[in-house]
Short mmCIF file of C-alpha atoms and ligand atoms in Angstrom, two decimals:
data_model
loop_
_atom_site.label_atom_id
_atom_site.label_comp_id
_atom_site.label_asym_id
_atom_site.label_seq_id
_atom_site.Cartn_x
_atom_site.Cartn_y
_atom_site.Cartn_z
CA MET A 1 -10.85 -8.46 -18.50
CA LYS A 2 -12.04 -5.40 -17.85
CA ILE A 3 -10.53 -3.83 -14.90
CA ALA A 4 -10.69 -0.22 -12.81
CA ILE A 5 -7.82 0.61 -10.90
CA ILE A 6 -9.12 2.92 -8.32
CA GLY A 7 -5.51 5.75 -7.10
CA ALA A 8 -3.44 5.99 -10.26
CA GLY A 9 -0.63 7.16 -8.89
CA ALA A 10 2.80 5.54 -8.74
CA MET A 11 1.07 1.99 -7.58
CA GLY A 12 -1.97 1.70 -9.77
CA SER A 13 -0.77 3.14 -12.79
CA ARG A 14 1.91 0.82 -12.92
CA PHE A 15 -0.11 -2.15 -12.21
CA GLY A 16 -2.88 -0.53 -14.88
CA TYR A 17 -0.24 -0.13 -17.78
CA MET A 18 1.19 -4.45 -16.86
CA LEU A 19 -2.49 -5.29 -17.39
CA GLN A 20 -2.96 -3.24 -20.27
CA GLN A 21 -0.45 -4.58 -22.04
CA SER A 22 -1.36 -8.26 -21.36
CA GLY A 23 -4.46 -7.50 -22.83
CA ASN A 24 -7.14 -6.70 -20.60
CA ASP A 25 -9.52 -3.26 -20.85
CA VAL A 26 -8.81 -1.24 -18.40
CA PHE A 27 -9.12 1.77 -17.01
CA LEU A 28 -8.03 3.83 -13.79
CA VAL A 29 -10.07 6.30 -12.13
CA ASP A 30 -8.54 9.24 -9.57
CA THR A 31 -9.31 12.50 -7.75
CA TRP A 32 -6.06 14.28 -8.81
CA LYS A 33 -7.66 16.76 -11.99
CA GLU A 34 -4.09 17.51 -13.28
CA HIS A 35 -2.85 13.53 -13.30
CA VAL A 36 -6.08 13.03 -15.12
CA ASN A 37 -6.03 16.04 -17.75
CA ILE A 38 -2.79 15.28 -18.66
CA ILE A 39 -3.00 11.34 -19.02
CA ASN A 40 -6.08 12.27 -21.18
CA LYS A 41 -4.52 14.81 -23.16
CA ASN A 42 -0.71 13.27 -23.84
CA GLY A 43 -1.51 9.79 -22.50
CA LEU A 44 0.40 8.20 -19.71
CA LEU A 45 4.29 8.61 -19.62
CA ILE A 46 6.10 5.23 -18.51
CA GLU A 47 9.69 5.31 -17.78
CA GLU A 48 11.44 2.43 -17.56
CA ASN A 49 15.39 1.54 -17.99
CA ASN A 50 16.01 4.67 -18.62
CA LYS A 51 13.16 4.55 -21.82
CA LEU A 52 10.05 6.63 -21.80
CA ASN A 53 7.06 6.01 -23.27
CA SER A 54 3.68 7.13 -23.92
CA ILE A 55 0.66 4.52 -23.70
CA LYS A 56 -3.04 5.97 -24.31
CA ILE A 57 -5.52 4.81 -21.02
CA PRO A 58 -8.48 5.45 -20.07
CA ILE A 59 -8.65 7.84 -16.37
CA PHE A 60 -11.36 9.17 -15.52
CA LEU A 61 -12.49 11.07 -12.03
CA PRO A 62 -14.45 9.32 -10.60
CA GLU A 63 -18.00 11.33 -10.64
CA GLU A 64 -16.83 10.56 -14.25
CA ALA A 65 -17.08 6.30 -14.43
CA ILE A 66 -19.89 4.55 -15.22
CA GLU A 67 -18.61 1.29 -16.26
CA ILE A 68 -18.81 -1.41 -14.23
CA PRO A 69 -16.06 -3.57 -14.12
CA GLU A 70 -14.95 -7.61 -13.46
CA LEU A 71 -12.53 -6.62 -11.11
CA ILE A 72 -11.26 -3.28 -9.01
CA ILE A 73 -7.87 -3.29 -7.96
CA LEU A 74 -7.55 -0.54 -5.02
CA PHE A 75 -4.31 1.61 -4.72
CA THR A 76 -5.77 4.92 -3.06
CA LYS A 77 -3.35 5.94 -0.04
CA SER A 78 -4.42 4.59 2.82
CA MET A 79 -6.14 8.08 4.30
CA GLY A 80 -8.22 8.12 0.76
CA LEU A 81 -9.69 4.86 0.87
CA LYS A 82 -13.12 5.44 2.27
CA SER A 83 -14.28 8.98 0.33
CA MET A 84 -12.97 6.90 -2.99
CA LEU A 85 -15.08 3.78 -2.42
CA LYS A 86 -18.24 6.41 -1.73
CA SER A 87 -17.48 8.23 -4.30
CA ILE A 88 -16.79 4.72 -6.66
CA ASN A 89 -19.49 3.23 -5.33
CA LYS A 90 -21.94 3.11 -8.33
CA ILE A 91 -19.16 1.08 -10.12
CA ILE A 92 -18.93 -1.89 -7.30
CA GLY A 93 -21.54 -4.32 -8.95
CA LYS A 94 -23.23 -7.11 -7.52
CA ASN A 95 -20.45 -9.65 -8.99
CA THR A 96 -17.53 -7.20 -9.05
CA LYS A 97 -14.04 -8.24 -7.27
CA VAL A 98 -12.32 -6.45 -5.30
CA LEU A 99 -8.89 -6.28 -4.37
CA CYS A 100 -7.11 -4.08 -2.46
CA LEU A 101 -3.21 -4.13 -2.54
CA LEU A 102 -3.15 -1.25 -0.08
CA ASN A 103 0.18 -0.85 2.83
CA GLY A 104 -1.46 -0.47 6.05
CA LEU A 105 -4.25 -2.45 8.37
CA GLY A 106 -7.65 -2.51 9.22
CA HIS A 107 -8.77 -1.89 5.14
CA SER A 108 -10.96 -5.01 5.33
CA GLU A 109 -13.34 -2.88 7.42
CA THR A 110 -12.86 -0.19 5.72
CA ILE A 111 -14.12 -2.59 2.07
CA SER A 112 -16.74 -4.82 3.47
CA GLU A 113 -19.00 -1.35 4.66
CA PHE A 114 -19.39 -1.25 0.53
CA VAL A 115 -18.82 -4.95 -0.35
CA ASP A 116 -19.86 -7.86 0.01
CA MET A 117 -17.29 -10.02 1.85
CA LYS A 118 -17.53 -12.48 -0.74
CA ASN A 119 -16.23 -9.89 -3.61
CA ILE A 120 -13.43 -8.89 -0.91
CA PHE A 121 -9.34 -10.12 -1.93
CA MET A 122 -6.72 -8.98 -0.04
CA GLY A 123 -3.18 -8.51 -0.93
CA VAL A 124 0.12 -7.94 -0.91
CA THR A 125 2.72 -6.85 -2.68
CA LEU A 126 7.03 -6.02 -2.98
CA TRP A 127 6.82 -4.03 -6.21
CA THR A 128 7.91 -0.66 -6.27
CA SER A 129 7.04 2.70 -8.43
CA GLU A 130 7.25 5.92 -8.34
CA LEU A 131 5.66 9.20 -9.57
CA ILE A 132 7.53 12.05 -11.12
CA GLY A 133 5.21 14.58 -11.69
CA PRO A 134 1.38 14.43 -13.12
CA GLY A 135 1.20 11.56 -15.73
CA HIS A 136 4.51 9.98 -15.27
CA VAL A 137 5.64 7.45 -13.65
CA LYS A 138 8.95 5.48 -13.25
CA LEU A 139 8.13 1.78 -12.84
CA THR A 140 11.33 0.27 -10.36
CA GLY A 141 12.38 -3.01 -10.19
CA SER A 142 10.83 -6.42 -9.93
CA GLY A 143 8.15 -7.50 -7.02
CA ASN A 144 5.88 -9.68 -6.59
CA LEU A 145 2.54 -10.01 -4.79
CA GLU A 146 0.46 -12.47 -2.54
CA ILE A 147 -3.84 -12.80 -2.37
CA GLN A 148 -6.50 -14.43 -0.94
CA ASN A 149 -10.00 -14.28 -0.78
CA LEU A 150 -11.85 -13.27 2.73
CA ASP A 151 -15.04 -15.75 1.89
CA PRO A 152 -13.60 -19.32 1.96
CA THR A 153 -15.46 -20.29 -0.68
CA MET A 154 -13.67 -17.86 -3.17
CA GLU A 155 -10.21 -20.11 -3.82
CA ASP A 156 -10.80 -20.39 -7.21
CA THR A 157 -12.08 -16.98 -8.03
CA ALA A 158 -8.92 -15.73 -6.60
CA LYS A 159 -7.12 -18.14 -8.16
CA LYS A 160 -8.74 -16.97 -11.52
CA ILE A 161 -7.37 -13.10 -10.45
CA CYS A 162 -3.57 -14.41 -9.76
CA GLN A 163 -4.12 -15.63 -13.38
CA THR A 164 -4.79 -12.07 -14.65
CA LEU A 165 -1.96 -11.07 -12.64
CA ASN A 166 0.61 -13.44 -13.90
CA ASN A 167 -0.44 -13.06 -17.61
CA ALA A 168 0.48 -9.42 -16.51
CA ASN A 169 3.59 -10.96 -14.97
CA LEU A 170 3.17 -9.25 -11.93
CA ASN A 171 4.33 -12.83 -10.09
CA ALA A 172 1.61 -13.25 -8.49
CA VAL A 173 0.77 -16.33 -5.67
CA TYR A 174 -2.38 -17.81 -4.11
CA SER A 175 -1.90 -16.98 -0.25
CA LYS A 176 -3.00 -19.35 2.37
CA ASN A 177 -2.27 -17.03 5.01
CA VAL A 178 -2.31 -13.30 3.97
CA VAL A 179 -3.23 -11.67 6.98
CA LEU A 180 -0.67 -12.61 7.83
CA SER A 181 1.37 -11.47 5.39
CA ILE A 182 -0.14 -8.42 6.05
CA TRP A 183 0.61 -8.00 9.38
CA LYS A 184 4.07 -8.65 8.97
CA LYS A 185 4.84 -6.37 5.89
CA ALA A 186 2.56 -3.15 8.05
CA CYS A 187 5.21 -4.18 11.06
CA ILE A 188 8.50 -3.58 8.82
CA ASN A 189 6.86 -0.57 7.54
CA GLY A 190 5.85 0.73 11.37
CA VAL A 191 8.86 -0.24 12.19
CA LEU A 192 11.40 1.65 9.09
CA ASN A 193 8.55 4.43 8.13
CA SER A 194 8.26 5.97 10.77
CA THR A 195 11.75 6.12 12.25
CA CYS A 196 13.50 7.19 9.24
CA THR A 197 10.78 10.08 9.08
CA ILE A 198 11.77 11.80 11.92
CA LEU A 199 15.48 11.06 12.15
CA ASP A 200 15.15 12.48 8.82
CA CYS A 201 17.56 9.44 7.39
CA ASN A 202 17.59 7.03 5.34
CA ILE A 203 17.36 2.74 6.56
CA GLU A 204 21.30 2.64 6.31
CA GLU A 205 22.23 5.39 8.66
CA PHE A 206 18.98 4.38 11.10
CA GLY A 207 20.13 0.92 10.96
CA GLN A 208 23.49 1.90 12.43
CA LEU A 209 22.52 3.95 15.05
CA LYS A 210 23.69 2.78 18.71
CA ASN A 211 19.58 1.99 19.85
CA SER A 212 18.44 1.01 16.82
CA LYS A 213 17.91 -2.81 17.96
CA LYS A 214 16.60 -1.92 21.16
CA ILE A 215 14.16 0.91 19.19
CA ILE A 216 12.88 -1.82 17.02
CA THR A 217 12.50 -4.57 19.32
CA LYS A 218 9.92 -2.06 21.29
CA ILE A 219 7.78 -1.34 17.96
CA ILE A 220 7.22 -4.87 16.98
CA GLN A 221 6.30 -6.47 20.66
CA GLU A 222 3.91 -3.83 20.60
CA PHE A 223 2.72 -4.91 17.22
CA SER A 224 2.90 -8.15 18.28
CA GLN A 225 0.89 -8.20 21.05
CA ILE A 226 -2.17 -6.60 19.27
CA ALA A 227 -1.84 -9.10 15.96
CA ASN A 228 -2.26 -11.90 19.06
CA LYS A 229 -5.78 -9.99 19.73
CA TYR A 230 -6.28 -11.04 16.16
CA ASN A 231 -5.00 -14.64 16.87
CA ILE A 232 -2.25 -13.74 14.42
CA PHE A 233 1.18 -14.57 15.63
CA LEU A 234 4.31 -12.44 14.09
CA ASN A 235 7.27 -13.80 15.30
CA ILE A 236 9.42 -11.13 16.38
CA ASP A 237 13.14 -12.96 16.02
CA GLU A 238 12.15 -13.18 12.19
CA ILE A 239 10.93 -9.51 11.91
CA ILE A 240 14.02 -7.68 13.91
CA LYS A 241 16.52 -10.65 11.37
CA ASN A 242 14.17 -8.92 8.25
CA VAL A 243 14.66 -5.74 9.02
CA GLU A 244 17.91 -5.79 9.77
CA GLN A 245 18.65 -6.99 6.24
CA THR A 246 16.59 -3.65 5.02
CA TYR A 247 19.88 -1.85 5.98
CA ASP A 248 22.52 -3.60 3.69
CA PRO A 249 23.21 -0.94 0.76
CA ASN A 250 22.23 -3.89 -1.42
CA GLU A 251 19.54 -4.18 -0.20
CA ALA A 252 17.37 -1.06 0.82
CA GLY A 253 19.85 0.11 2.72
CA GLU A 254 20.27 3.81 0.53
CA HIS A 255 16.86 4.45 0.03
CA PHE A 256 14.65 6.84 2.19
CA PRO A 257 11.31 5.06 3.37
CA SER A 258 8.25 6.57 1.53
CA MET A 259 6.98 7.87 4.55
CA HIS A 260 9.90 9.97 4.33
CA GLN A 261 9.30 10.67 0.32
CA ASP A 262 5.55 11.86 1.15
CA LEU A 263 6.35 13.97 4.22
CA ILE A 264 9.47 15.42 3.95
CA GLN A 265 10.35 15.16 0.55
CA ASN A 266 7.39 16.17 -1.09
CA HIS A 267 5.38 17.74 2.35
CA ARG A 268 1.99 15.24 1.60
CA LEU A 269 -0.07 13.27 4.49
CA THR A 270 1.25 10.11 5.74
CA GLU A 271 -0.81 6.88 6.03
CA ILE A 272 0.95 6.60 9.85
CA ASP A 273 -2.56 6.13 11.26
CA TYR A 274 -2.89 2.83 9.42
CA ILE A 275 0.56 2.07 10.53
CA ASN A 276 1.89 2.70 13.84
CA GLY A 277 -1.73 4.60 14.91
CA TYR A 278 -3.67 1.98 14.31
CA ILE A 279 -1.25 -0.26 16.99
CA SER A 280 -1.96 2.88 19.46
CA LYS A 281 -5.64 2.35 18.19
CA LYS A 282 -6.41 -0.70 19.20
CA GLY A 283 -4.02 -1.15 22.33
CA LYS A 284 -6.52 1.58 23.43
CA GLU A 285 -9.45 -0.49 22.26
CA PHE A 286 -7.68 -3.94 24.26
CA ASP A 287 -6.47 -1.90 27.16
CA ILE A 288 -3.08 -2.45 26.10
CA SER A 289 -0.18 -0.17 26.85
CA THR A 290 1.94 0.86 23.20
CA PRO A 291 3.84 3.88 24.08
CA TYR A 292 6.40 3.42 21.92
CA ASN A 293 3.46 3.54 18.67
CA ASP A 294 1.56 6.04 20.30
CA LEU A 295 4.58 8.34 20.56
CA LEU A 296 5.52 7.67 16.87
CA THR A 297 1.97 8.29 16.08
CA MET A 298 1.91 11.75 17.41
CA LEU A 299 5.49 12.22 16.50
CA ILE A 300 4.57 12.06 12.90
CA HIS A 301 1.30 13.79 13.14
CA SER A 302 3.36 16.91 14.66
CA LYS A 303 5.59 16.61 11.82
CA GLU A 304 2.70 16.94 9.06
CA GLU A 305 1.37 19.85 11.25
CA LEU A 306 4.68 21.89 10.57
CA LEU A 307 5.54 20.90 7.19
CA ILE A 308 1.72 21.23 5.65
CA LYS A 309 0.46 24.40 5.55
P1 NAD B 1 0.64 7.99 -4.88
O1 NAD B 1 0.94 8.46 -3.90
O2 NAD B 1 1.57 7.69 -5.71
O3 NAD B 1 -0.88 7.71 -5.31
C1 NAD B 1 -1.91 7.72 -4.03
C2 NAD B 1 -2.89 9.38 -4.15
O4 NAD B 1 -1.80 9.97 -4.48
C3 NAD B 1 -3.13 8.70 -5.92
O5 NAD B 1 -4.87 8.92 -6.15
C4 NAD B 1 -2.39 10.23 -6.71
O6 NAD B 1 -2.98 10.58 -7.48
C5 NAD B 1 -2.19 10.92 -5.61
N1 NAD B 1 -1.23 11.43 -5.60
C6 NAD B 1 -0.24 11.57 -5.70
N2 NAD B 1 0.64 12.04 -5.80
C7 NAD B 1 -0.62 13.72 -5.96
C8 NAD B 1 0.43 14.80 -5.71
N3 NAD B 1 0.92 15.55 -6.14
N4 NAD B 1 -0.77 15.80 -5.63
C9 NAD B 1 -2.17 15.43 -5.75
N5 NAD B 1 -2.36 14.17 -5.81
C10 NAD B 1 -1.25 12.99 -5.56
O7 NAD B 1 0.70 6.58 -3.51
P2 NAD B 1 1.43 4.86 -4.60
O8 NAD B 1 2.65 4.94 -3.84
O9 NAD B 1 0.97 4.11 -5.79
O10 NAD B 1 0.40 4.00 -3.12
C11 NAD B 1 -0.69 3.71 -2.70
C12 NAD B 1 -0.31 2.17 -2.01
O11 NAD B 1 0.30 1.05 -2.21
C13 NAD B 1 -0.62 2.95 -0.60
O12 NAD B 1 -1.28 2.19 0.17
C14 NAD B 1 1.41 2.67 -0.62
O13 NAD B 1 1.30 2.41 0.68
C15 NAD B 1 1.50 1.01 -1.33
N6 NAD B 1 2.40 0.65 -1.96
C16 NAD B 1 3.56 1.64 -2.14
C17 NAD B 1 4.60 0.78 -2.99
C18 NAD B 1 5.05 2.02 -3.70
O14 NAD B 1 6.64 1.56 -4.41
N7 NAD B 1 4.70 3.13 -4.82
C19 NAD B 1 4.81 -0.18 -2.94
C20 NAD B 1 3.76 -0.85 -2.45
C21 NAD B 1 2.97 -0.56 -1.77
#
């Protein structure tokens, strides 16, 4: 299958590599010139199990991409999604299927400005990956993903996309309610990413704080109130339990969430507006009070102001 990976950072490079290895005709698209130039010159350096492997894979700047693929997989950061879709609009064909695997909320509305609803597929993934530097990606651990069509008539197509992903050992399953899974993941991210970033601590350290249970409960309750407006019903106790499981150092305890890596470690903008910021924004639209998410969003933006010059 001809597949374009749009946003070839940590995750886009991983998926591009795995899909190419299983025989697909894959090309990457990214706006980061240094990354694109290095991959074109030296190949994409894949680090896996302490081994380095350089692979040849086509990569283009958005303005250079001309071929219309059968499948587009979106892997930009949330704040880059709209401008990226604008810049690759010419390669979104009438029949091109578009699969979104970004973290965060509100992406299907953005994509529907550029893509016919029947061609939009939403997903959520537990795969992880790390960008070491331009042209160099480190594959960490194992993972899985679930996907679903937005248009009810497109279930068979979603299952075919799952098959293509599974041929690349990406452990994809067809979901009966991917929107719920997206909200659950956004809620867990909304609890851990912003708090560990502001407190500059890892997940285990956060879990050991006297007030961690109170803090996470308040944040999750606000997510749940907004989700209800979309007829999505989050099980608050189950999400608290899921968050608390991550505190274990044998689970994710020793890790710093990705927002901490972006902002504190690398002074890069965060996806806050699509996680806690989305709850805060929707709270205002629905006249629901969301003070915890409002404050977290403002604190992260303030930290961005302080750290990103
Ligand atoms: P990423 O930051 O690695 O890449 C996103 C974009 O940022 C790419 O276009 C990349 O070229 C650019 N970029 C990265 N470093 C840069 C630098 N130093 N200078 C200039 N540009 C740079 O993002 P990601 O981790 O692949 O995440 C993509 C999406 O997937 C996000 O929504 C994220 O939340 C989600 N996600 C990530 C992981 C993970 O383990 N990384 C896991 C699950 C979901």
